[in-house]
Coordinates of C-alpha atoms and ligand atoms in Angstrom, one line a residue:
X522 CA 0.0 0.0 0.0
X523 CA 1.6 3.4 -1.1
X524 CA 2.0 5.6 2.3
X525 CA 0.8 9.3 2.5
X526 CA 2.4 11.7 4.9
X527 CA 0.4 14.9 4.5
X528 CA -1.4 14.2 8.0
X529 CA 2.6 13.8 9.4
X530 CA 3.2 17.4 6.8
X531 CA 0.4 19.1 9.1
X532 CA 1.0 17.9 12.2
X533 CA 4.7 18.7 12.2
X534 CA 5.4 21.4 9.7
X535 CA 4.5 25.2 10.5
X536 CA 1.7 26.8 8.7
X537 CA 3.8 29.0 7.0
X538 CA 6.1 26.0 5.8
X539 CA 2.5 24.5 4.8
X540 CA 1.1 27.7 3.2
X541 CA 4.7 28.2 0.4
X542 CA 4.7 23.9 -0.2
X543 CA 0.8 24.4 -1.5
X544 CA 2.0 27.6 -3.1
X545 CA 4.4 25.6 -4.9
X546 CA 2.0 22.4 -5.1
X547 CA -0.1 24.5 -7.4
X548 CA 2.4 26.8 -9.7
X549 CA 3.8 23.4 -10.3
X550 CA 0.3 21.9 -11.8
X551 CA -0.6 25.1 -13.3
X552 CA 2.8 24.7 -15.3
X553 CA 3.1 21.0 -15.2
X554 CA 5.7 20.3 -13.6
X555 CA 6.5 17.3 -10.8
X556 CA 8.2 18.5 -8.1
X557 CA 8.8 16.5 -4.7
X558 CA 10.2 16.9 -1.3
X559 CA 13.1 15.1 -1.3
X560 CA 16.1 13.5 1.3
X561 CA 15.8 14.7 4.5
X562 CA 12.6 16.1 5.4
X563 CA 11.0 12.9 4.0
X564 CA 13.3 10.7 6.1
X565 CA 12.4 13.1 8.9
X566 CA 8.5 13.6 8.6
X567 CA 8.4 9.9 8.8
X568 CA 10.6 9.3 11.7
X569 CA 8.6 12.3 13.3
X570 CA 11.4 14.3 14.2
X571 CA 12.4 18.1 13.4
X572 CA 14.2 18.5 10.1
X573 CA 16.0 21.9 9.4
X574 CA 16.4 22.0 5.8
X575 CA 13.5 21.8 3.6
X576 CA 14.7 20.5 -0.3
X577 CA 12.2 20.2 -3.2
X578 CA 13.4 18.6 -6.1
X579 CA 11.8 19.5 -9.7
X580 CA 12.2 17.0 -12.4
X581 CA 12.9 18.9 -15.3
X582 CA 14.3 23.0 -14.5
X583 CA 14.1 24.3 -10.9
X584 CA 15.1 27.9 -12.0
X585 CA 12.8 27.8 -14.7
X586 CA 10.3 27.0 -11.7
X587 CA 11.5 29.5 -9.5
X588 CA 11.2 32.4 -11.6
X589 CA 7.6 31.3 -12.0
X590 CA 6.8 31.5 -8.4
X591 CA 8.5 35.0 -7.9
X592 CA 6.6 36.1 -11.2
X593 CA 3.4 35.4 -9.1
X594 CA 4.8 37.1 -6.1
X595 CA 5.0 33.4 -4.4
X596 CA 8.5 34.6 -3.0
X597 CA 11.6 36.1 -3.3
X598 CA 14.7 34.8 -5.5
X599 CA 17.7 34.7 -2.7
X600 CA 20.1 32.9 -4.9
X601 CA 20.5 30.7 -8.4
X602 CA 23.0 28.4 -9.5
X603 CA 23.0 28.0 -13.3
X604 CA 25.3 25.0 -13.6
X605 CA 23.7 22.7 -11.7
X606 CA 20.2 24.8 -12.1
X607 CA 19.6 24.9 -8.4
X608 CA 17.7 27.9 -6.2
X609 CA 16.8 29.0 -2.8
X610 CA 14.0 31.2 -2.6
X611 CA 12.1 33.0 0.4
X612 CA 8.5 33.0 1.4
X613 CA 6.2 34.5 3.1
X614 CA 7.0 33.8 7.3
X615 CA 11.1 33.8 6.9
X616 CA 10.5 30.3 5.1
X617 CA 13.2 29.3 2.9
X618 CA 13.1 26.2 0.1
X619 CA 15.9 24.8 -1.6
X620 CA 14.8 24.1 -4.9
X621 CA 17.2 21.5 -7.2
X622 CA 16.3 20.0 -10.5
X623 CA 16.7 16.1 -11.0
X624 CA 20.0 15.2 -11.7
X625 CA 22.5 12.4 -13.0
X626 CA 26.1 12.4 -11.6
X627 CA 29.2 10.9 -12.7
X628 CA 32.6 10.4 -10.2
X629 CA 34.9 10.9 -13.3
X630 CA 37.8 10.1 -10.6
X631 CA 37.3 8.3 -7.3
X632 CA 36.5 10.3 -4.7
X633 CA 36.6 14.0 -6.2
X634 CA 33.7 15.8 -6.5
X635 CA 30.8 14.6 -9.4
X636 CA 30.3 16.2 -12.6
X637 CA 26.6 16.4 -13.9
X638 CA 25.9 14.4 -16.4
X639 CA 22.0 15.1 -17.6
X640 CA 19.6 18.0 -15.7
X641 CA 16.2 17.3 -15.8
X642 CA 16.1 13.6 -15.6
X643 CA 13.9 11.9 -13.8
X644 CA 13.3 11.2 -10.5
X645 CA 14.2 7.6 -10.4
X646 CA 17.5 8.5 -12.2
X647 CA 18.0 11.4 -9.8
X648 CA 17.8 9.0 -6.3
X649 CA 20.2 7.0 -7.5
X650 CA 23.4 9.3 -7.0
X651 CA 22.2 9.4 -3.2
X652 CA 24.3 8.2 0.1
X653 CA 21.7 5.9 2.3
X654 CA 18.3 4.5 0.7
X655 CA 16.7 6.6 4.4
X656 CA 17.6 9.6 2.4
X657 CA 16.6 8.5 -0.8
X658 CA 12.9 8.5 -0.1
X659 CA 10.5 11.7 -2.1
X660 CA 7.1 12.8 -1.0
X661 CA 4.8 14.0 -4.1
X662 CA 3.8 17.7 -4.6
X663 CA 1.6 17.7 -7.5
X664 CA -1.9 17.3 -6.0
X665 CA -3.4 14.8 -7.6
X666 CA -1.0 12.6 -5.1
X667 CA -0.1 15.2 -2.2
X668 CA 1.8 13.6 0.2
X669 CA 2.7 10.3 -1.2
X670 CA 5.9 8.7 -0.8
X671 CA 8.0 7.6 -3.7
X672 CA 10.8 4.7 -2.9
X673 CA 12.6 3.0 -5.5
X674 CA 15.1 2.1 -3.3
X675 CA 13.6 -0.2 -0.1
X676 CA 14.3 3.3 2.3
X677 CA 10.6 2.6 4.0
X678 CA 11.8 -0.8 5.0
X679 CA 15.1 0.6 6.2
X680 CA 13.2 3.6 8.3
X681 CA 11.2 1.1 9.7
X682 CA 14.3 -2.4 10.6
X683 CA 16.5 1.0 11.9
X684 CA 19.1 0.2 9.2
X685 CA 22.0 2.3 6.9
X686 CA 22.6 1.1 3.2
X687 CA 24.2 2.4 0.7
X688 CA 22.3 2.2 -3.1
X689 CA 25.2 0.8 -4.7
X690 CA 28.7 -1.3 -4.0
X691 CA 30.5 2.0 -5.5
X692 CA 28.9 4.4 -2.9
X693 CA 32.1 4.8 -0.7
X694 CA 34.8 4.7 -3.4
X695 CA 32.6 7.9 -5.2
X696 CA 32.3 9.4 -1.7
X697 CA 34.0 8.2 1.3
X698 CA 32.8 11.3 3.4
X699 CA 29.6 8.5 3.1
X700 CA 31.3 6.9 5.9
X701 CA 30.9 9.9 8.5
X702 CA 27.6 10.5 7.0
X703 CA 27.0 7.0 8.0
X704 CA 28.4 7.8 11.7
X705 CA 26.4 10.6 12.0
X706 CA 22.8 9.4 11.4
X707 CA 24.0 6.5 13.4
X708 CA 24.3 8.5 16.2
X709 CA 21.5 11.0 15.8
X710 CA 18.7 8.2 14.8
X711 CA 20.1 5.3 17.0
X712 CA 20.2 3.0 13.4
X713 CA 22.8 0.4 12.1
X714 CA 24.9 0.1 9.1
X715 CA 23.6 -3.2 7.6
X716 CA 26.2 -5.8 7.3
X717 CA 26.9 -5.7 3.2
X718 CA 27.5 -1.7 4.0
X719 CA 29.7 -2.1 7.1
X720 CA 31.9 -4.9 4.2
X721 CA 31.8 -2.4 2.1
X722 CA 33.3 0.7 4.7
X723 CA 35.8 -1.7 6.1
X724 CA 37.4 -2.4 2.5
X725 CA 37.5 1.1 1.4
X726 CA 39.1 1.7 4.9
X727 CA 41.3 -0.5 5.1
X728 CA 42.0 -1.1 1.5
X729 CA 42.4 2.5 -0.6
X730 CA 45.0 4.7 -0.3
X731 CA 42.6 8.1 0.1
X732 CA 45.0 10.8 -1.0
X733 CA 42.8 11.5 -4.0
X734 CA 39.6 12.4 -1.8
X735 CA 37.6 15.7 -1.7
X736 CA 39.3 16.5 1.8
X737 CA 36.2 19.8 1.4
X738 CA 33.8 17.1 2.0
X739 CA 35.7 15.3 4.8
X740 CA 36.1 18.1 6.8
X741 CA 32.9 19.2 6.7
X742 CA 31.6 15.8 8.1
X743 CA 33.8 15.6 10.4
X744 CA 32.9 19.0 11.9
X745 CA 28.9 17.9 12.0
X746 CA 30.1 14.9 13.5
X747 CA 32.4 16.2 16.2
X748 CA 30.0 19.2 17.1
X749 CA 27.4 17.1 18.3
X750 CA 30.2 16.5 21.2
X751 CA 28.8 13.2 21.3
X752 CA 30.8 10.2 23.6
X753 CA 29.4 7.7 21.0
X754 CA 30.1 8.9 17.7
X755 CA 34.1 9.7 18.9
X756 CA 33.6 5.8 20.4
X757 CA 32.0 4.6 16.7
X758 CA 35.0 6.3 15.0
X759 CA 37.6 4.6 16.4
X760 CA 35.6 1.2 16.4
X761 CA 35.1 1.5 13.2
X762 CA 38.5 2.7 12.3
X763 CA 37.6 5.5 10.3
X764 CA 40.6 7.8 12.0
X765 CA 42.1 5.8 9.1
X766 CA 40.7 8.1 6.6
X767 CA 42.5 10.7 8.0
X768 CA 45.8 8.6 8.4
X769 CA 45.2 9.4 12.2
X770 CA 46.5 6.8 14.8
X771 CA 43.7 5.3 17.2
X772 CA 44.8 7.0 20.7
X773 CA 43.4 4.8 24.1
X774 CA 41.0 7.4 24.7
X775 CA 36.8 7.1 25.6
X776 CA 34.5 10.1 24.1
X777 CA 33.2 10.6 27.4
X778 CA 36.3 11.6 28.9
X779 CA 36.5 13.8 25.9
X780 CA 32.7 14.8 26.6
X781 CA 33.4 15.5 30.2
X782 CA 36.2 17.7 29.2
X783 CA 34.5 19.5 27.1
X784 CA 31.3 20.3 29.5
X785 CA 33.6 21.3 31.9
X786 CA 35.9 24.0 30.1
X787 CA 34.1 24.9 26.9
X788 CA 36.4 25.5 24.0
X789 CA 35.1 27.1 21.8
X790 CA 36.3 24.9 18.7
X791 CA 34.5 20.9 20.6
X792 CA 35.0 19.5 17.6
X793 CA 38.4 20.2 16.8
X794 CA 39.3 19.0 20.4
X795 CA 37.8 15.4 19.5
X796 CA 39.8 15.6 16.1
X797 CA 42.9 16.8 17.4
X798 CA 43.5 13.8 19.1
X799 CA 43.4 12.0 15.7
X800 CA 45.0 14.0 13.1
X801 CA 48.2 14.7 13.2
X802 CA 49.4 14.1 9.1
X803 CA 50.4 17.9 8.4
X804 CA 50.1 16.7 5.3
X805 CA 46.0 16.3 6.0
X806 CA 45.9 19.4 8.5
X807 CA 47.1 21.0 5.0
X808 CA 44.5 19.9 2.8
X809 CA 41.8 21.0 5.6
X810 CA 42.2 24.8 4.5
X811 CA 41.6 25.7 8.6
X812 CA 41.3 29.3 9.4
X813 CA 43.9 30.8 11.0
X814 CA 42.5 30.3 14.6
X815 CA 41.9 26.9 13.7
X816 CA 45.0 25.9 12.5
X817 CA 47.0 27.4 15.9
X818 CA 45.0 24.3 17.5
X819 CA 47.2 21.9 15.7
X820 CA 50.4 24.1 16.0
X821 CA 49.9 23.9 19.7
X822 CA 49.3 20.7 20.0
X823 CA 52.6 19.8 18.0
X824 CA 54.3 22.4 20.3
X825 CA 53.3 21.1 23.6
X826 CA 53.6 17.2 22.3
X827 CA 57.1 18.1 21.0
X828 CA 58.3 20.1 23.9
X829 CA 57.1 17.8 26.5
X830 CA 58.5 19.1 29.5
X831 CA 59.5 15.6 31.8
X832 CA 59.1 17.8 35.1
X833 CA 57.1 20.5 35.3
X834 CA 58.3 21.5 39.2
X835 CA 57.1 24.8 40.0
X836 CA 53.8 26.5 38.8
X837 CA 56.0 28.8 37.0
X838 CA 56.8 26.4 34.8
X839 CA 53.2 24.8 34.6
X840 CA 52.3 28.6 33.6
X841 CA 55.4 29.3 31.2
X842 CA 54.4 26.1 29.5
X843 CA 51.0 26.3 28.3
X844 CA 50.2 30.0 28.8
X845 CA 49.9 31.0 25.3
X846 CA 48.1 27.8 23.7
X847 CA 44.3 27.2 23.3
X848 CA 42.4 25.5 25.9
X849 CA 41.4 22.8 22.9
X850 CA 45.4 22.2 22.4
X851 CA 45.7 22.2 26.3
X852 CA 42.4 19.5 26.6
X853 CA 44.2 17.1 23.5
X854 CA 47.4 17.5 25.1
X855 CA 46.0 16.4 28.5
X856 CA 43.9 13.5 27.0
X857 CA 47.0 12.1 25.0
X858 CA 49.6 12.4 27.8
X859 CA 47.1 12.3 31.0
X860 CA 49.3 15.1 32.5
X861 CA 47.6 15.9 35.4
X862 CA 49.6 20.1 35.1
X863 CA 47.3 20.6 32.0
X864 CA 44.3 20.4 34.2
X865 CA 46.1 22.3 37.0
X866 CA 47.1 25.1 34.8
X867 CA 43.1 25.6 33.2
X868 CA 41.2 25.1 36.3
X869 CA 43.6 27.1 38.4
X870 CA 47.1 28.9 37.4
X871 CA 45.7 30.5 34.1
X872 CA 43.1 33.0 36.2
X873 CA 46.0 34.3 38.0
X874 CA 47.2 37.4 36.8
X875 CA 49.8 40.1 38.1
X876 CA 47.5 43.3 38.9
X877 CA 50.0 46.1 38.5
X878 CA 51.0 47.2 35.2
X879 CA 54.2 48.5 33.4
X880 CA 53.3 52.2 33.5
X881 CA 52.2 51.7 37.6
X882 CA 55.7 50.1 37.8
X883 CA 57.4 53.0 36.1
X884 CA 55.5 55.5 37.9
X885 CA 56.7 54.2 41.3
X886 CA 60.1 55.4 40.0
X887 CA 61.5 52.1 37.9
X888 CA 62.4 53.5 34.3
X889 CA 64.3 50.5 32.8
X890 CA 62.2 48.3 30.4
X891 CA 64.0 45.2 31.2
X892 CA 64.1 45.9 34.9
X893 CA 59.9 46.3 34.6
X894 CA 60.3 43.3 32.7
X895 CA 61.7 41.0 35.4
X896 CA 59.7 42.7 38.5
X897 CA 57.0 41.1 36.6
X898 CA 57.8 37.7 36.0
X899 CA 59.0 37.9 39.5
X900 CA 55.8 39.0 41.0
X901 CA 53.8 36.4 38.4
X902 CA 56.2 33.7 40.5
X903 CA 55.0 34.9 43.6
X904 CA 51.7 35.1 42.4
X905 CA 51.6 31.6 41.2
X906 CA 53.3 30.2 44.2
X907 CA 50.9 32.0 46.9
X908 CA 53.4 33.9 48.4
X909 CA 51.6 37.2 47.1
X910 CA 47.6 37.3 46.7
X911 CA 46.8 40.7 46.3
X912 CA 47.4 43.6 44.9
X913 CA 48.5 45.8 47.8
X914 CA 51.2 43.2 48.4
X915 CA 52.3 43.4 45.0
X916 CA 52.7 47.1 45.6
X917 CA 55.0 46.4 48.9
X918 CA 57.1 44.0 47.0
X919 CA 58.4 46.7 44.3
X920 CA 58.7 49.5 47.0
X921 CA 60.9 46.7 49.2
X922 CA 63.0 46.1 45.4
X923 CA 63.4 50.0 45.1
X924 CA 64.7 50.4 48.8
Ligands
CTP673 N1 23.6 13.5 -0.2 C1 24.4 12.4 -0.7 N2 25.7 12.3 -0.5 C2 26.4 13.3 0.3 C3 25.7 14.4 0.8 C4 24.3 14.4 0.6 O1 23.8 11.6 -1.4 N3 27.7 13.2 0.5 C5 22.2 13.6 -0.5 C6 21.3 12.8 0.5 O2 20.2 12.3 -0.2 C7 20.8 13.9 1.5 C8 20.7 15.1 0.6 O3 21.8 14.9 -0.4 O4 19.6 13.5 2.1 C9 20.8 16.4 1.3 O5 22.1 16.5 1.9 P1 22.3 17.0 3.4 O6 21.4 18.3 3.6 O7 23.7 17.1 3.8 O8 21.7 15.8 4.2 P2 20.4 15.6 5.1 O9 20.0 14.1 4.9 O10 19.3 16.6 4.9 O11 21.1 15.6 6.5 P3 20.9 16.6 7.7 O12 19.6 16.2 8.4 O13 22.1 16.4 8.5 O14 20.8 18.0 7.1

């Protein structure tokens, strides 16, 4: 029996998400035209659960459809992509729609990006470039079957046994970021990779050499994945060895210690904190184009790993040694080494600060530079040590130097 979801549409979806799909429902039979939501809003309407982005697929020329519903003041154009003929367009209530036109792709070389073969194909041809058959799944527009779900693929039957499967034995060698995808719905949905697809992982894993992968794609998978700050999807990457695709090495580390970490000292970058203790191929840390402040992560985690001090005596030296690196270099640094000063110097020597200044210094009649300099790093000693606390001490100490 074909299933209909337009009861799930009402009962989940906003009215103003309702109100722009009919708007669309009917420019689309006015001008002939199938259109479908597609991916995962039908994976999520079925499930029942929230879905962010809402895609609508139109076999034959999305912009060509587009332009028709901003003719009809239906919404507002926000952006068009004439290559692949794609569109996102604004409605009435903030409500923004993806709009793509059915398309056939082609992995010319294994793992780089597709190239388009044919736009405007139909929807059968279009569901087969897709990652799982739960995101391969499209819900009818057109009226005269509103609601209905279209699987060519068995995704109901997947939805329903919890399971992950890919469409097609090339799925991972066209694009391995498929494997995090795989982790992540995993995780979110609480489903299982079915055994032919968990073959299928291991052997690109553990069999290709993935220097010729979109590293793009990779990284932004990884940073869905590790943002969740999730025990169980850091647990499911090392299980499953996918650390491999980044040539990382598997450390003897749980997520929740990493979780726990986290909740305690919020960085601000959690998911580079859970891949920090993985990569470390500067030869992959180069490929993932990371922004500046990124990138000082991994520089500080090579600093403190390669500069390992063997005693740390004094809190001076605690301070001196990690006062200028992130707290995310300082967590990874801690998790791979268990030094107990990491912690030490976060939860306790990096809030202490010297309260007098240079010019206060100078003003109570010290002029050298270099003499300011030391009083400083002297007082910070004391500071860190407990024998000075506050600030009018401080202020006795340099009088007592002058004398
Ligand atoms: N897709 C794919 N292969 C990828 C990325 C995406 O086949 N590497 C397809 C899937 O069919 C997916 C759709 O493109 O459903 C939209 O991609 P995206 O928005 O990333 O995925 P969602 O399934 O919507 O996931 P999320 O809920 O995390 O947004």
């Amino acid at each position: 029996m074909l299933l209909n979801i337009e009861k799930q549409m009402k009962a989940q979806l906003s009215d103003d998400i309702l109100d722009a799909l009919k708007l669309c429902s009917q420019t689309a039979d006015e001008h002939n035209f199938k259109i479908y939501l597609i991916g995962g809003i039908v994976r999520d309407l079925i499930l029942k659960r929230k879905s962010v982005d809402i895609d609508v697929t139109v076999e034959g020329d999305a912009v060509k459809f587009c332009h028709l519903l901003a003719q009809k003041d239906y919404c507002k154009i926000l952006q068009v992509q004439n290559e692949l003929k794609t569109a996102k367009a604004l409605f009435d209530g903030d409500v923004e729609i993806d709009f793509a036109s059915t398309r056939q792709e082609f992995y010319p070389h294994r793992g780089q990006l597709p190239v388009v073969v044919k736009i405007g194909c139909s929807l059968e041809e279009d569901v087969y470039r897709r990652d799982f058959t739960i995101n391969s799944l499209a819900m009818s527009l057109n009226k005269k079957n509103y609601g209905e779900v279209i699987d060519y693929v068995g995704g109901l039957k997947d939805l329903s046994n919890k399971k992950l499967r890919v469409l097609h034995d090339n799925s991972f060698n066209e694009d391995p970021s498929r494997i995090l995808r795989a982790l992540k719905f995993a995780a979110r949905f609480n489903f299982h990779r079915d055994d032919h697809t968990k073959e299928l992982q291991a052997k690109y894993i553990n069999t290709q050499m993935h220097d010729d992968i979109s590293w793009t794609r990779i990284k932004s998978e990884l940073k869905q994945c590790f943002s969740l700050n999730s025990a169980k999807i850091y647990d499911m990457f090392l299980v499953n060895e996918n650390y491999k695709l980044v040539y990382g090495q598997k450390p003897e580390i749980k997520g929740l210690e990493i979780k726990t970490l986290i909740d305690k000292y919020n960085p601000y970058y959690v998911w580079l904190v859970y891949l920090g203790t993985v990569l470390t191929d500067d030869k992959i840390i180069e490929q993932f184009c990371f922004t500046r402040s990124e990138k000082k992560i991994f520089t500080d985690i090579e600093y403190l790993m390669n500069n390992h001090l063997s005693m740390m005596n004094s809190n001076y030296d605690i301070y001196k040694f990690f006062v200028k690196r992130t707290t995310e270099s300082i967590l990874v640094y801690y998790l791979l080494t268990q030094r107990k000063e990491a912690l030490k110097y976060l939860e306790n020597l990096s809030l202490i600060r010297v309260e007098l200044n240079g010019d206060e210094i100078k003003a109570m009649g010290i002029e050298n530079g270099r003499e300011i300099g030391e009083i400083l790093d002297e007082l910070l000693k004391k500071k860190l040590n407990g024998t000075i606390v506050k600030k009018g001490d401080e202020i006795e100490f340099v009088k007592n130097k002058i004398k």
